[in-house]
mmCIF file of C-alpha atoms in Angstrom:
data_model
loop_
_atom_site.group_PDB
_atom_site.id
_atom_site.type_symbol
_atom_site.label_atom_id
_atom_site.label_comp_id
_atom_site.label_asym_id
_atom_site.label_seq_id
_atom_site.Cartn_x
_atom_site.Cartn_y
_atom_site.Cartn_z
ATOM 1 C CA MET L 30 8.928 -36.564 -27.384
ATOM 2 C CA PRO L 31 7.502 -36.933 -30.145
ATOM 3 C CA LYS L 32 9.676 -35.999 -33.391
ATOM 4 C CA SER L 33 9.739 -32.831 -34.750
ATOM 5 C CA LYS L 34 10.154 -31.576 -38.304
ATOM 6 C CA GLU L 35 13.802 -32.730 -39.359
ATOM 7 C CA ARG L 36 16.578 -29.539 -40.545
ATOM 8 C CA THR L 37 19.164 -28.783 -42.149
ATOM 9 C CA ALA L 38 22.602 -29.161 -39.394
ATOM 10 C CA SER L 39 23.179 -24.978 -41.240
ATOM 11 C CA GLU L 40 19.777 -24.318 -40.143
ATOM 12 C CA THR L 41 19.713 -21.863 -36.520
ATOM 13 C CA PRO L 42 16.677 -22.318 -34.547
ATOM 14 C CA SER L 43 14.238 -19.481 -35.223
ATOM 15 C CA VAL L 44 12.664 -17.557 -33.278
ATOM 16 C CA VAL L 45 8.623 -16.283 -32.702
ATOM 17 C CA VAL L 46 7.438 -14.011 -30.544
ATOM 18 C CA ALA L 47 3.308 -15.076 -28.311
ATOM 19 C CA ILE L 48 1.499 -12.667 -27.540
ATOM 20 C CA LEU L 49 -0.852 -14.042 -24.609
ATOM 21 C CA ALA L 50 -4.290 -11.280 -24.800
ATOM 22 C CA GLY L 51 -6.959 -13.445 -22.940
ATOM 23 C CA GLY L 52 -6.362 -10.818 -19.486
ATOM 24 C CA GLN L 53 -10.137 -9.770 -18.399
ATOM 25 C CA GLY L 54 -8.163 -6.453 -16.240
ATOM 26 C CA GLU L 55 -11.064 -6.252 -14.540
ATOM 27 C CA ARG L 56 -8.629 -3.945 -12.292
ATOM 28 C CA LEU L 57 -9.042 -1.050 -14.428
ATOM 29 C CA LYS L 58 -13.730 -1.524 -14.840
ATOM 30 C CA PRO L 59 -15.568 1.437 -16.096
ATOM 31 C CA LEU L 60 -13.590 1.272 -19.002
ATOM 32 C CA SER L 61 -11.884 -2.202 -18.996
ATOM 33 C CA THR L 62 -15.134 -4.908 -19.498
ATOM 34 C CA SER L 63 -14.872 -8.277 -20.578
ATOM 35 C CA GLN L 64 -16.615 -7.687 -23.741
ATOM 36 C CA ARG L 65 -13.853 -5.257 -24.030
ATOM 37 C CA PRO L 66 -10.064 -5.846 -21.559
ATOM 38 C CA LYS L 67 -7.504 -3.722 -21.432
ATOM 39 C CA GLN L 68 -5.142 -4.660 -24.183
ATOM 40 C CA PHE L 69 -8.097 -3.927 -27.128
ATOM 41 C CA LEU L 70 -7.926 -0.458 -25.684
ATOM 42 C CA ASP L 71 -5.781 2.817 -25.846
ATOM 43 C CA LEU L 72 -4.988 3.396 -21.761
ATOM 44 C CA LEU L 73 -2.090 5.381 -22.543
ATOM 45 C CA MET L 74 -4.098 7.930 -24.677
ATOM 46 C CA GLU L 75 -1.194 7.662 -27.609
ATOM 47 C CA GLY L 76 -3.449 6.351 -30.904
ATOM 48 C CA GLN L 77 -3.031 3.254 -30.818
ATOM 49 C CA THR L 78 -4.518 -0.332 -28.313
ATOM 50 C CA LEU L 79 -1.623 -2.034 -25.440
ATOM 51 C CA ILE L 80 -1.319 -4.942 -27.814
ATOM 52 C CA GLU L 81 -0.945 -3.311 -30.898
ATOM 53 C CA SER L 82 2.110 -1.545 -29.312
ATOM 54 C CA THR L 83 2.919 -4.771 -27.850
ATOM 55 C CA ILE L 84 3.616 -5.457 -31.509
ATOM 56 C CA ALA L 85 4.910 -3.353 -32.502
ATOM 57 C CA ARG L 86 7.835 -4.104 -29.471
ATOM 58 C CA ALA L 87 7.022 -7.924 -30.682
ATOM 59 C CA ARG L 88 8.655 -7.701 -34.251
ATOM 60 C CA ARG L 89 11.949 -6.142 -33.453
ATOM 61 C CA LEU L 90 12.570 -9.014 -31.939
ATOM 62 C CA SER L 91 10.957 -11.892 -35.505
ATOM 63 C CA SER L 92 8.933 -11.113 -38.281
ATOM 64 C CA GLN L 93 6.817 -14.751 -36.565
ATOM 65 C CA VAL L 94 4.725 -13.291 -34.470
ATOM 66 C CA TYR L 95 1.536 -15.205 -32.568
ATOM 67 C CA THR L 96 -1.180 -13.631 -30.674
ATOM 68 C CA VAL L 97 -2.733 -16.446 -28.146
ATOM 69 C CA VAL L 98 -6.612 -15.397 -27.487
ATOM 70 C CA PRO L 99 -9.681 -17.016 -26.078
ATOM 71 C CA ARG L 100 -12.991 -17.688 -27.974
ATOM 72 C CA THR L 101 -14.346 -15.170 -26.316
ATOM 73 C CA LEU L 102 -11.821 -12.417 -27.956
ATOM 74 C CA SER L 103 -11.110 -13.552 -30.723
ATOM 75 C CA THR L 104 -13.039 -11.608 -32.939
ATOM 76 C CA LEU L 105 -11.150 -8.520 -31.299
ATOM 77 C CA ALA L 106 -7.488 -10.085 -31.642
ATOM 78 C CA HIS L 107 -8.560 -10.118 -35.618
ATOM 79 C CA GLN L 108 -9.523 -6.637 -36.104
ATOM 80 C CA TYR L 109 -6.156 -5.245 -33.681
ATOM 81 C CA ALA L 110 -3.629 -8.350 -34.652
ATOM 82 C CA GLY L 111 -4.739 -10.534 -37.283
ATOM 83 C CA SER L 112 -3.355 -8.170 -39.589
ATOM 84 C CA ALA L 113 0.149 -8.793 -38.017
ATOM 85 C CA THR L 114 0.075 -11.364 -35.587
ATOM 86 C CA GLN L 115 -1.357 -15.520 -36.806
ATOM 87 C CA VAL L 116 -4.215 -15.667 -33.738
ATOM 88 C CA LEU L 117 -4.306 -18.754 -32.181
ATOM 89 C CA THR L 118 -7.886 -19.197 -30.452
ATOM 90 C CA GLU L 119 -8.237 -20.556 -27.141
ATOM 91 C CA PRO L 120 -11.603 -23.031 -26.371
ATOM 92 C CA PHE L 121 -12.086 -20.966 -23.311
ATOM 93 C CA PRO L 122 -9.742 -18.388 -20.920
ATOM 94 C CA TRP L 123 -8.004 -20.919 -18.319
ATOM 95 C CA ASN L 124 -5.305 -18.379 -17.162
ATOM 96 C CA THR L 125 -1.263 -18.304 -18.808
ATOM 97 C CA CYS L 126 -0.437 -22.510 -18.402
ATOM 98 C CA ALA L 127 -2.468 -23.136 -20.667
ATOM 99 C CA ALA L 128 -1.971 -20.811 -22.568
ATOM 100 C CA THR L 129 1.084 -21.283 -22.744
ATOM 101 C CA ILE L 130 1.105 -25.330 -23.631
ATOM 102 C CA PHE L 131 -0.690 -24.964 -26.008
ATOM 103 C CA CYS L 132 0.589 -22.776 -28.033
ATOM 104 C CA SER L 133 4.133 -24.552 -27.313
ATOM 105 C CA TRP L 134 2.720 -27.603 -28.091
ATOM 106 C CA TYR L 135 1.611 -26.173 -32.069
ATOM 107 C CA LEU L 136 4.866 -24.406 -32.043
ATOM 108 C CA MET L 137 6.201 -27.959 -31.932
ATOM 109 C CA HIS L 138 3.875 -29.661 -34.637
ATOM 110 C CA THR L 139 3.684 -27.443 -37.515
ATOM 111 C CA HIS L 140 6.562 -24.891 -37.051
ATOM 112 C CA PRO L 141 9.613 -25.895 -39.429
ATOM 113 C CA ALA L 142 12.172 -25.555 -36.046
ATOM 114 C CA GLY L 143 10.053 -27.777 -34.047
ATOM 115 C CA GLU L 144 11.996 -28.684 -30.778
ATOM 116 C CA ASN L 145 14.302 -26.123 -31.763
ATOM 117 C CA CYS L 146 11.800 -23.445 -31.939
ATOM 118 C CA VAL L 147 12.724 -20.470 -29.333
ATOM 119 C CA VAL L 148 9.682 -18.693 -28.411
ATOM 120 C CA VAL L 149 9.405 -15.795 -26.424
ATOM 121 C CA PHE L 150 6.267 -15.261 -24.205
ATOM 122 C CA LEU L 151 5.285 -11.082 -24.228
ATOM 123 C CA PRO L 152 2.326 -10.097 -21.590
ATOM 124 C CA ALA L 153 -0.702 -8.274 -24.303
ATOM 125 C CA ASP L 154 -0.651 -5.409 -22.466
ATOM 126 C CA HIS L 155 2.329 -4.402 -20.596
ATOM 127 C CA TRP L 156 4.405 0.023 -20.685
ATOM 128 C CA ILE L 157 8.336 -0.349 -21.428
ATOM 129 C CA GLU L 158 10.161 2.188 -21.801
ATOM 130 C CA PRO L 159 12.705 2.577 -23.668
ATOM 131 C CA ILE L 160 11.859 -0.122 -26.097
ATOM 132 C CA ASP L 161 15.659 -0.036 -26.852
ATOM 133 C CA GLU L 162 16.869 -0.974 -23.599
ATOM 134 C CA TRP L 163 14.186 -3.435 -24.100
ATOM 135 C CA VAL L 164 14.966 -5.161 -27.450
ATOM 136 C CA GLU L 165 18.955 -5.655 -25.511
ATOM 137 C CA THR L 166 17.427 -7.678 -23.111
ATOM 138 C CA LEU L 167 15.278 -10.530 -25.162
ATOM 139 C CA ARG L 168 17.714 -10.330 -27.184
ATOM 140 C CA ALA L 169 19.999 -11.855 -24.753
ATOM 141 C CA ALA L 170 17.693 -13.845 -23.063
ATOM 142 C CA ILE L 171 16.317 -15.770 -26.718
ATOM 143 C CA ALA L 172 20.660 -16.217 -26.793
ATOM 144 C CA ILE L 173 20.668 -17.944 -23.067
ATOM 145 C CA ALA L 174 17.185 -19.965 -24.310
ATOM 146 C CA ARG L 175 18.757 -21.150 -27.795
ATOM 147 C CA GLU L 176 22.122 -21.924 -26.151
ATOM 148 C CA SER L 177 21.129 -23.873 -23.405
ATOM 149 C CA SER L 178 18.321 -26.407 -21.612
ATOM 150 C CA TYR L 179 17.250 -22.934 -19.016
ATOM 151 C CA ILE L 180 13.875 -21.706 -19.753
ATOM 152 C CA VAL L 181 14.827 -17.930 -19.283
ATOM 153 C CA THR L 182 12.241 -15.371 -17.510
ATOM 154 C CA VAL L 183 13.439 -11.430 -17.514
ATOM 155 C CA GLY L 184 13.274 -9.557 -13.741
ATOM 156 C CA VAL L 185 13.283 -5.471 -13.517
ATOM 157 C CA VAL L 186 15.130 -3.990 -10.922
ATOM 158 C CA PRO L 187 11.725 -3.134 -8.419
ATOM 159 C CA THR L 188 11.925 1.381 -7.295
ATOM 160 C CA TYR L 189 9.830 0.547 -4.199
ATOM 161 C CA PRO L 190 8.010 -2.115 -2.686
ATOM 162 C CA HIS L 191 4.907 -2.946 -4.759
ATOM 163 C CA THR L 192 2.551 -5.596 -2.674
ATOM 164 C CA GLY L 193 0.376 -6.075 -6.518
ATOM 165 C CA TYR L 194 3.862 -7.872 -7.572
ATOM 166 C CA GLY L 195 6.014 -10.695 -7.836
ATOM 167 C CA TYR L 196 8.932 -11.340 -6.943
ATOM 168 C CA ILE L 197 12.037 -13.411 -8.518
ATOM 169 C CA GLN L 198 15.194 -13.890 -5.814
ATOM 170 C CA MET L 199 19.195 -14.109 -7.701
ATOM 171 C CA GLY L 200 20.737 -17.309 -6.692
ATOM 172 C CA ASN L 201 24.519 -17.007 -8.179
ATOM 173 C CA PHE L 202 25.482 -15.826 -11.234
ATOM 174 C CA PHE L 203 24.479 -17.643 -14.205
ATOM 175 C CA PRO L 204 27.509 -17.975 -17.159
ATOM 176 C CA THR L 205 26.635 -16.715 -20.326
ATOM 177 C CA ALA L 206 28.407 -14.633 -23.149
ATOM 178 C CA GLU L 207 25.863 -12.497 -23.508
ATOM 179 C CA PRO L 208 26.217 -8.352 -22.004
ATOM 180 C CA VAL L 209 23.874 -8.466 -19.510
ATOM 181 C CA HIS L 210 23.254 -9.566 -15.972
ATOM 182 C CA ALA L 211 21.865 -13.084 -15.370
ATOM 183 C CA TYR L 212 21.359 -15.345 -12.631
ATOM 184 C CA TYR L 213 20.095 -18.872 -11.584
ATOM 185 C CA VAL L 214 16.829 -18.546 -9.964
ATOM 186 C CA GLN L 215 16.538 -19.341 -5.867
ATOM 187 C CA ARG L 216 12.681 -19.027 -5.835
ATOM 188 C CA PHE L 217 9.706 -17.156 -7.330
ATOM 189 C CA VAL L 218 7.273 -14.773 -4.147
ATOM 190 C CA GLU L 219 4.004 -13.986 -5.434
ATOM 191 C CA LYS L 220 2.359 -10.389 -3.844
ATOM 192 C CA PRO L 221 4.264 -10.975 -0.603
ATOM 193 C CA PRO L 222 2.864 -8.274 1.945
ATOM 194 C CA ARG L 223 3.885 -4.758 2.966
ATOM 195 C CA HIS L 224 6.614 -5.455 5.196
ATOM 196 C CA LEU L 225 8.335 -8.308 2.956
ATOM 197 C CA ALA L 226 8.360 -6.457 -0.184
ATOM 198 C CA GLU L 227 10.066 -3.118 1.704
ATOM 199 C CA THR L 228 12.834 -6.167 2.919
ATOM 200 C CA PHE L 229 12.819 -7.142 -1.145
ATOM 201 C CA VAL L 230 13.953 -4.206 -2.455
ATOM 202 C CA ARG L 231 16.485 -2.979 -0.188
ATOM 203 C CA SER L 232 17.921 -6.135 0.081
ATOM 204 C CA GLY L 233 18.919 -6.367 -3.679
ATOM 205 C CA GLU L 234 18.141 -9.600 -4.718
ATOM 206 C CA PHE L 235 15.276 -9.432 -5.978
ATOM 207 C CA LEU L 236 13.887 -8.774 -8.990
ATOM 208 C CA TRP L 237 9.704 -8.022 -10.584
ATOM 209 C CA ASN L 238 8.407 -10.673 -12.304
ATOM 210 C CA CYS L 239 7.207 -9.022 -15.429
ATOM 211 C CA GLY L 240 6.078 -11.962 -17.187
ATOM 212 C CA ILE L 241 7.713 -12.711 -20.262
ATOM 213 C CA PHE L 242 8.925 -15.743 -20.661
ATOM 214 C CA VAL L 243 11.854 -17.644 -23.517
ATOM 215 C CA TRP L 244 12.221 -20.853 -23.900
ATOM 216 C CA ARG L 245 13.041 -23.355 -26.389
ATOM 217 C CA VAL L 246 9.891 -25.480 -27.035
ATOM 218 C CA GLY L 247 11.361 -28.697 -27.202
ATOM 219 C CA VAL L 248 13.360 -27.627 -23.596
ATOM 220 C CA PHE L 249 9.760 -26.897 -22.207
ATOM 221 C CA LEU L 250 7.916 -29.851 -22.834
ATOM 222 C CA LYS L 251 10.385 -32.079 -21.439
ATOM 223 C CA VAL L 252 9.757 -30.705 -17.983
ATOM 224 C CA LEU L 253 6.652 -30.482 -19.078
ATOM 225 C CA GLN L 254 6.196 -34.084 -19.430
ATOM 226 C CA MET L 255 8.536 -34.210 -15.424
ATOM 227 C CA PHE L 256 5.940 -32.476 -13.662
ATOM 228 C CA PHE L 257 2.661 -32.959 -15.375
ATOM 229 C CA PRO L 258 2.323 -35.893 -17.138
ATOM 230 C CA GLU L 259 -1.114 -35.790 -17.905
ATOM 231 C CA VAL L 260 -1.172 -32.329 -19.519
ATOM 232 C CA TYR L 261 1.827 -34.204 -21.996
ATOM 233 C CA SER L 262 -0.543 -36.178 -22.299
ATOM 234 C CA ALA L 263 -3.794 -34.614 -22.697
ATOM 235 C CA PHE L 264 -2.295 -32.832 -25.443
ATOM 236 C CA ALA L 265 0.366 -34.587 -27.052
ATOM 237 C CA THR L 266 -2.865 -36.659 -28.998
ATOM 238 C CA ILE L 267 -3.522 -33.700 -30.536
ATOM 239 C CA GLU L 268 -3.433 -34.009 -33.796
ATOM 240 C CA ASP L 269 -6.129 -30.907 -35.940
ATOM 241 C CA TRP L 270 -4.651 -28.177 -33.798
ATOM 242 C CA THR L 271 -8.282 -25.898 -35.444
ATOM 243 C CA ASN L 272 -10.337 -28.461 -33.717
ATOM 244 C CA LEU L 273 -11.591 -26.360 -30.615
ATOM 245 C CA ALA L 274 -12.846 -29.855 -28.781
ATOM 246 C CA ASP L 275 -9.785 -31.040 -29.014
ATOM 247 C CA LEU L 276 -8.856 -28.130 -27.001
ATOM 248 C CA GLU L 277 -11.349 -28.252 -24.652
ATOM 249 C CA ARG L 278 -10.575 -31.669 -23.166
ATOM 250 C CA ALA L 279 -6.606 -31.103 -22.701
ATOM 251 C CA TYR L 280 -7.323 -27.330 -21.267
ATOM 252 C CA GLN L 281 -9.867 -29.324 -18.842
ATOM 253 C CA VAL L 282 -6.842 -31.541 -17.101
ATOM 254 C CA THR L 283 -4.697 -28.182 -17.392
ATOM 255 C CA PRO L 284 -3.990 -26.196 -13.833
ATOM 256 C CA ARG L 285 -6.505 -22.766 -14.336
ATOM 257 C CA LEU L 286 -3.052 -20.582 -13.599
ATOM 258 C CA SER L 287 -0.745 -18.510 -14.989
ATOM 259 C CA ILE L 288 1.881 -20.691 -16.236
ATOM 260 C CA ASP L 289 4.575 -19.111 -13.262
ATOM 261 C CA HIS L 290 3.001 -20.117 -10.559
ATOM 262 C CA ALA L 291 1.493 -23.282 -12.011
ATOM 263 C CA LEU L 292 4.571 -25.031 -12.531
ATOM 264 C CA LEU L 293 7.935 -22.787 -13.152
ATOM 265 C CA GLU L 294 8.018 -21.055 -9.669
ATOM 266 C CA ARG L 295 8.264 -25.864 -8.934
ATOM 267 C CA ILE L 296 11.256 -26.288 -10.798
ATOM 268 C CA PRO L 297 13.496 -23.281 -10.203
ATOM 269 C CA GLU L 298 16.128 -25.344 -10.892
ATOM 270 C CA HIS L 299 15.550 -25.119 -14.656
ATOM 271 C CA LEU L 300 15.006 -21.377 -15.009
ATOM 272 C CA ALA L 301 17.983 -18.023 -15.303
ATOM 273 C CA VAL L 302 16.373 -14.453 -15.420
ATOM 274 C CA VAL L 303 18.025 -11.921 -17.237
ATOM 275 C CA ARG L 304 18.042 -8.950 -14.825
ATOM 276 C CA ALA L 305 16.840 -5.948 -17.166
ATOM 277 C CA ASP L 306 16.626 -1.991 -15.815
ATOM 278 C CA PHE L 307 14.037 -0.808 -18.150
ATOM 279 C CA GLN L 308 11.061 1.005 -16.713
ATOM 280 C CA TRP L 309 8.287 -1.361 -16.868
ATOM 281 C CA SER L 310 4.402 -1.348 -15.354
ATOM 282 C CA ASP L 311 1.747 -3.849 -16.123
ATOM 283 C CA LEU L 312 -0.205 -1.064 -15.839
ATOM 284 C CA GLY L 313 -2.301 -3.564 -13.388
ATOM 285 C CA ASP L 314 -4.781 -0.593 -11.494
ATOM 286 C CA TRP L 315 -5.506 3.011 -12.053
ATOM 287 C CA PHE L 316 -3.028 4.511 -9.956
ATOM 288 C CA SER L 317 -0.568 2.738 -11.888
ATOM 289 C CA ILE L 318 -1.962 4.346 -15.675
ATOM 290 C CA LEU L 319 -2.063 8.373 -13.878
ATOM 291 C CA GLN L 320 2.268 7.512 -13.160
ATOM 292 C CA ILE L 321 2.542 7.077 -16.677
ATOM 293 C CA LEU L 322 -0.015 10.113 -17.802
ATOM 294 C CA GLN L 323 1.567 11.772 -15.379
ATOM 295 C CA GLN L 324 5.016 10.978 -16.342
ATOM 296 C CA ARG L 325 4.340 11.142 -19.672
ATOM 297 C CA GLN L 326 2.677 15.317 -18.479
ATOM 298 C CA SER L 327 -0.775 14.188 -20.478
ATOM 299 C CA GLU L 328 -2.662 17.411 -20.944
ATOM 300 C CA ARG L 329 -5.772 14.443 -19.944
ATOM 301 C CA ILE L 330 -4.672 14.240 -16.283
ATOM 302 C CA ILE L 331 -5.556 17.230 -13.050
ATOM 303 C CA SER L 332 -4.096 17.011 -10.226
ATOM 304 C CA LEU L 333 -6.078 18.778 -7.283
ATOM 305 C CA PRO L 334 -5.529 19.686 -4.182
ATOM 306 C CA ILE L 335 -7.662 19.385 -1.068
ATOM 307 C CA ALA L 336 -7.528 22.173 1.416
ATOM 308 C CA HIS L 337 -8.731 19.133 3.905
ATOM 309 C CA GLU L 338 -5.696 16.810 5.889
ATOM 310 C CA GLU L 339 -3.495 17.637 2.699
ATOM 311 C CA CYS L 340 -6.142 15.382 0.268
ATOM 312 C CA GLN L 341 -4.980 15.124 -3.296
ATOM 313 C CA LEU L 342 -7.719 14.499 -6.242
ATOM 314 C CA SER L 343 -6.008 13.561 -9.205
ATOM 315 C CA VAL L 344 -8.233 13.000 -12.469
ATOM 316 C CA ILE L 345 -7.774 11.534 -15.801
ATOM 317 C CA GLN L 346 -10.804 12.493 -18.740
ATOM 318 C CA TYR L 347 -11.204 9.877 -21.076
ATOM 319 C CA SER L 348 -14.830 10.765 -22.752
ATOM 320 C CA GLU L 349 -18.337 11.727 -21.251
ATOM 321 C CA LEU L 350 -19.819 11.347 -17.549
ATOM 322 C CA LEU L 351 -22.166 9.080 -17.234
ATOM 323 C CA PRO L 352 -22.485 6.328 -14.167
ATOM 324 C CA PHE L 353 -20.336 6.382 -11.522
ATOM 325 C CA ALA L 354 -18.990 3.626 -8.147
ATOM 326 C CA HIS L 355 -16.300 4.172 -5.761
ATOM 327 C CA ALA L 356 -14.293 2.571 -3.537
ATOM 328 C CA THR L 357 -12.443 4.860 -1.033
ATOM 329 C CA SER L 358 -10.741 4.400 2.240
ATOM 330 C CA PRO L 359 -11.063 7.191 5.227
ATOM 331 C CA GLU L 360 -7.668 7.235 5.757
ATOM 332 C CA ASP L 361 -5.814 8.273 1.754
ATOM 333 C CA LYS L 362 -4.932 11.026 1.237
ATOM 334 C CA HIS L 363 -4.812 10.662 -3.164
ATOM 335 C CA PHE L 364 -7.501 9.966 -4.673
ATOM 336 C CA LEU L 365 -8.156 9.771 -8.201
ATOM 337 C CA LEU L 366 -11.654 10.202 -10.191
ATOM 338 C CA VAL L 367 -11.586 8.623 -13.816
ATOM 339 C CA ILE L 368 -14.377 9.407 -16.294
ATOM 340 C CA THR L 369 -15.017 7.251 -19.821
ATOM 341 C CA ASP L 370 -17.742 6.587 -21.740
ATOM 342 C CA GLN L 371 -19.090 3.456 -20.006
ATOM 343 C CA GLY L 372 -18.428 5.096 -15.736
ATOM 344 C CA ILE L 373 -17.047 7.251 -13.672
ATOM 345 C CA LEU L 374 -14.842 5.087 -10.869
ATOM 346 C CA LEU L 375 -13.466 7.286 -7.613
ATOM 347 C CA VAL L 376 -10.708 5.208 -6.211
ATOM 348 C CA SER L 377 -8.164 6.033 -2.773
ATOM 349 C CA ALA L 378 -4.173 4.694 -3.441
ATOM 350 C CA SER L 379 -4.566 1.542 -1.156
ATOM 351 C CA GLN L 380 -8.081 0.316 -2.374
ATOM 352 C CA SER L 381 -6.999 0.386 -6.464
ATOM 353 C CA GLN L 382 -6.985 -3.149 -6.600
ATOM 354 C CA ARG L 383 -10.653 -3.837 -5.605
ATOM 355 C CA VAL L 384 -11.709 -2.205 -8.633
ATOM 356 C CA ARG L 385 -12.169 -5.375 -10.012
ATOM 357 C CA GLN L 386 -14.863 -6.624 -7.396
ATOM 358 C CA LEU L 387 -17.491 -3.417 -7.831
ATOM 359 C CA GLN L 388 -20.386 -3.246 -10.816
ATOM 360 C CA PHE L 389 -21.287 -0.634 -13.132
ATOM 361 C CA GLN L 390 -24.597 -0.828 -14.098
ATOM 362 C CA PRO L 391 -25.686 0.764 -17.852
ATOM 363 C CA ALA L 392 -26.735 4.635 -17.342
ATOM 364 C CA LYS L 393 -30.517 5.040 -17.506
ATOM 365 C CA SER L 394 -31.527 7.832 -19.866
ATOM 366 C CA SER L 395 -33.611 10.691 -18.611
ATOM 367 C CA ASN L 396 -35.975 10.572 -22.045
#
């Protein structure tokens, strides 16, 4: 382990929040595009983008906030996050494994706390309420990471058997003085089939994996060295963290996977999970957006009963009518119509995860 910058004995480890903003939001076409993915959109019609909402939450935990984003989205990141965060630019989008490793090494070399810096990784594009409860949960997770040699994740109590989420199985209680329920991690299960998800929810032993991770930099890098020595060495040789060519070489040997799938699922003995009771959604498809907007009784939502076979049509009005695409199944009872400047989408509940496969063509002028 390389030496970190020296600290006096009276100092406490600093807390940093890193927002992971490299997602593509492909299941939210046509509004979310590769040029402007969902984290840079006001999908919930709040007057601010999802990443701006995330930054506001992050600043409840620390004044030191970073945004980790691929070069292709760097301009957007500076536009929406540059005034409130420090933007760390990746050479290309390589999923959260590379992003978290890059950020951890960067803090190891540049932050005054060095290996004792506690970093909280947050997805840029999720919805959470109430915020006060989220803050208290995260503060407890930070304290556990600071005081132990464990990587800490946060799991949300599932409310229904969602097949698009990952699950974390809780083990024995994790000893902590914090006012939360913490557990050793038994295992991760990624996007289970319906029957398994139903079993998980009934058992009370599983939590939704909401993609929030907290660790001390030195603890994480030690685990990385044990399980991915080649990746560890590739990043350890970097001296200029603004040199994208050096970063490219390190990224090329890094798994193009999420950090939980690439590493954390393999090391449950190094993990603790804090059980959270706040409301959470990854806003991963149009029906999850619809649920939040309906909960808020948004005036931009219209629900229309259809006489045939008790079907229902819900409409989200974002903007003007343009091109149309659809993904439906004849057995569905609930359909959603999304109207945007980029196109119109008609999708059924069972097909909402397949929207990423659709191809949208620009509208042709009638003039």
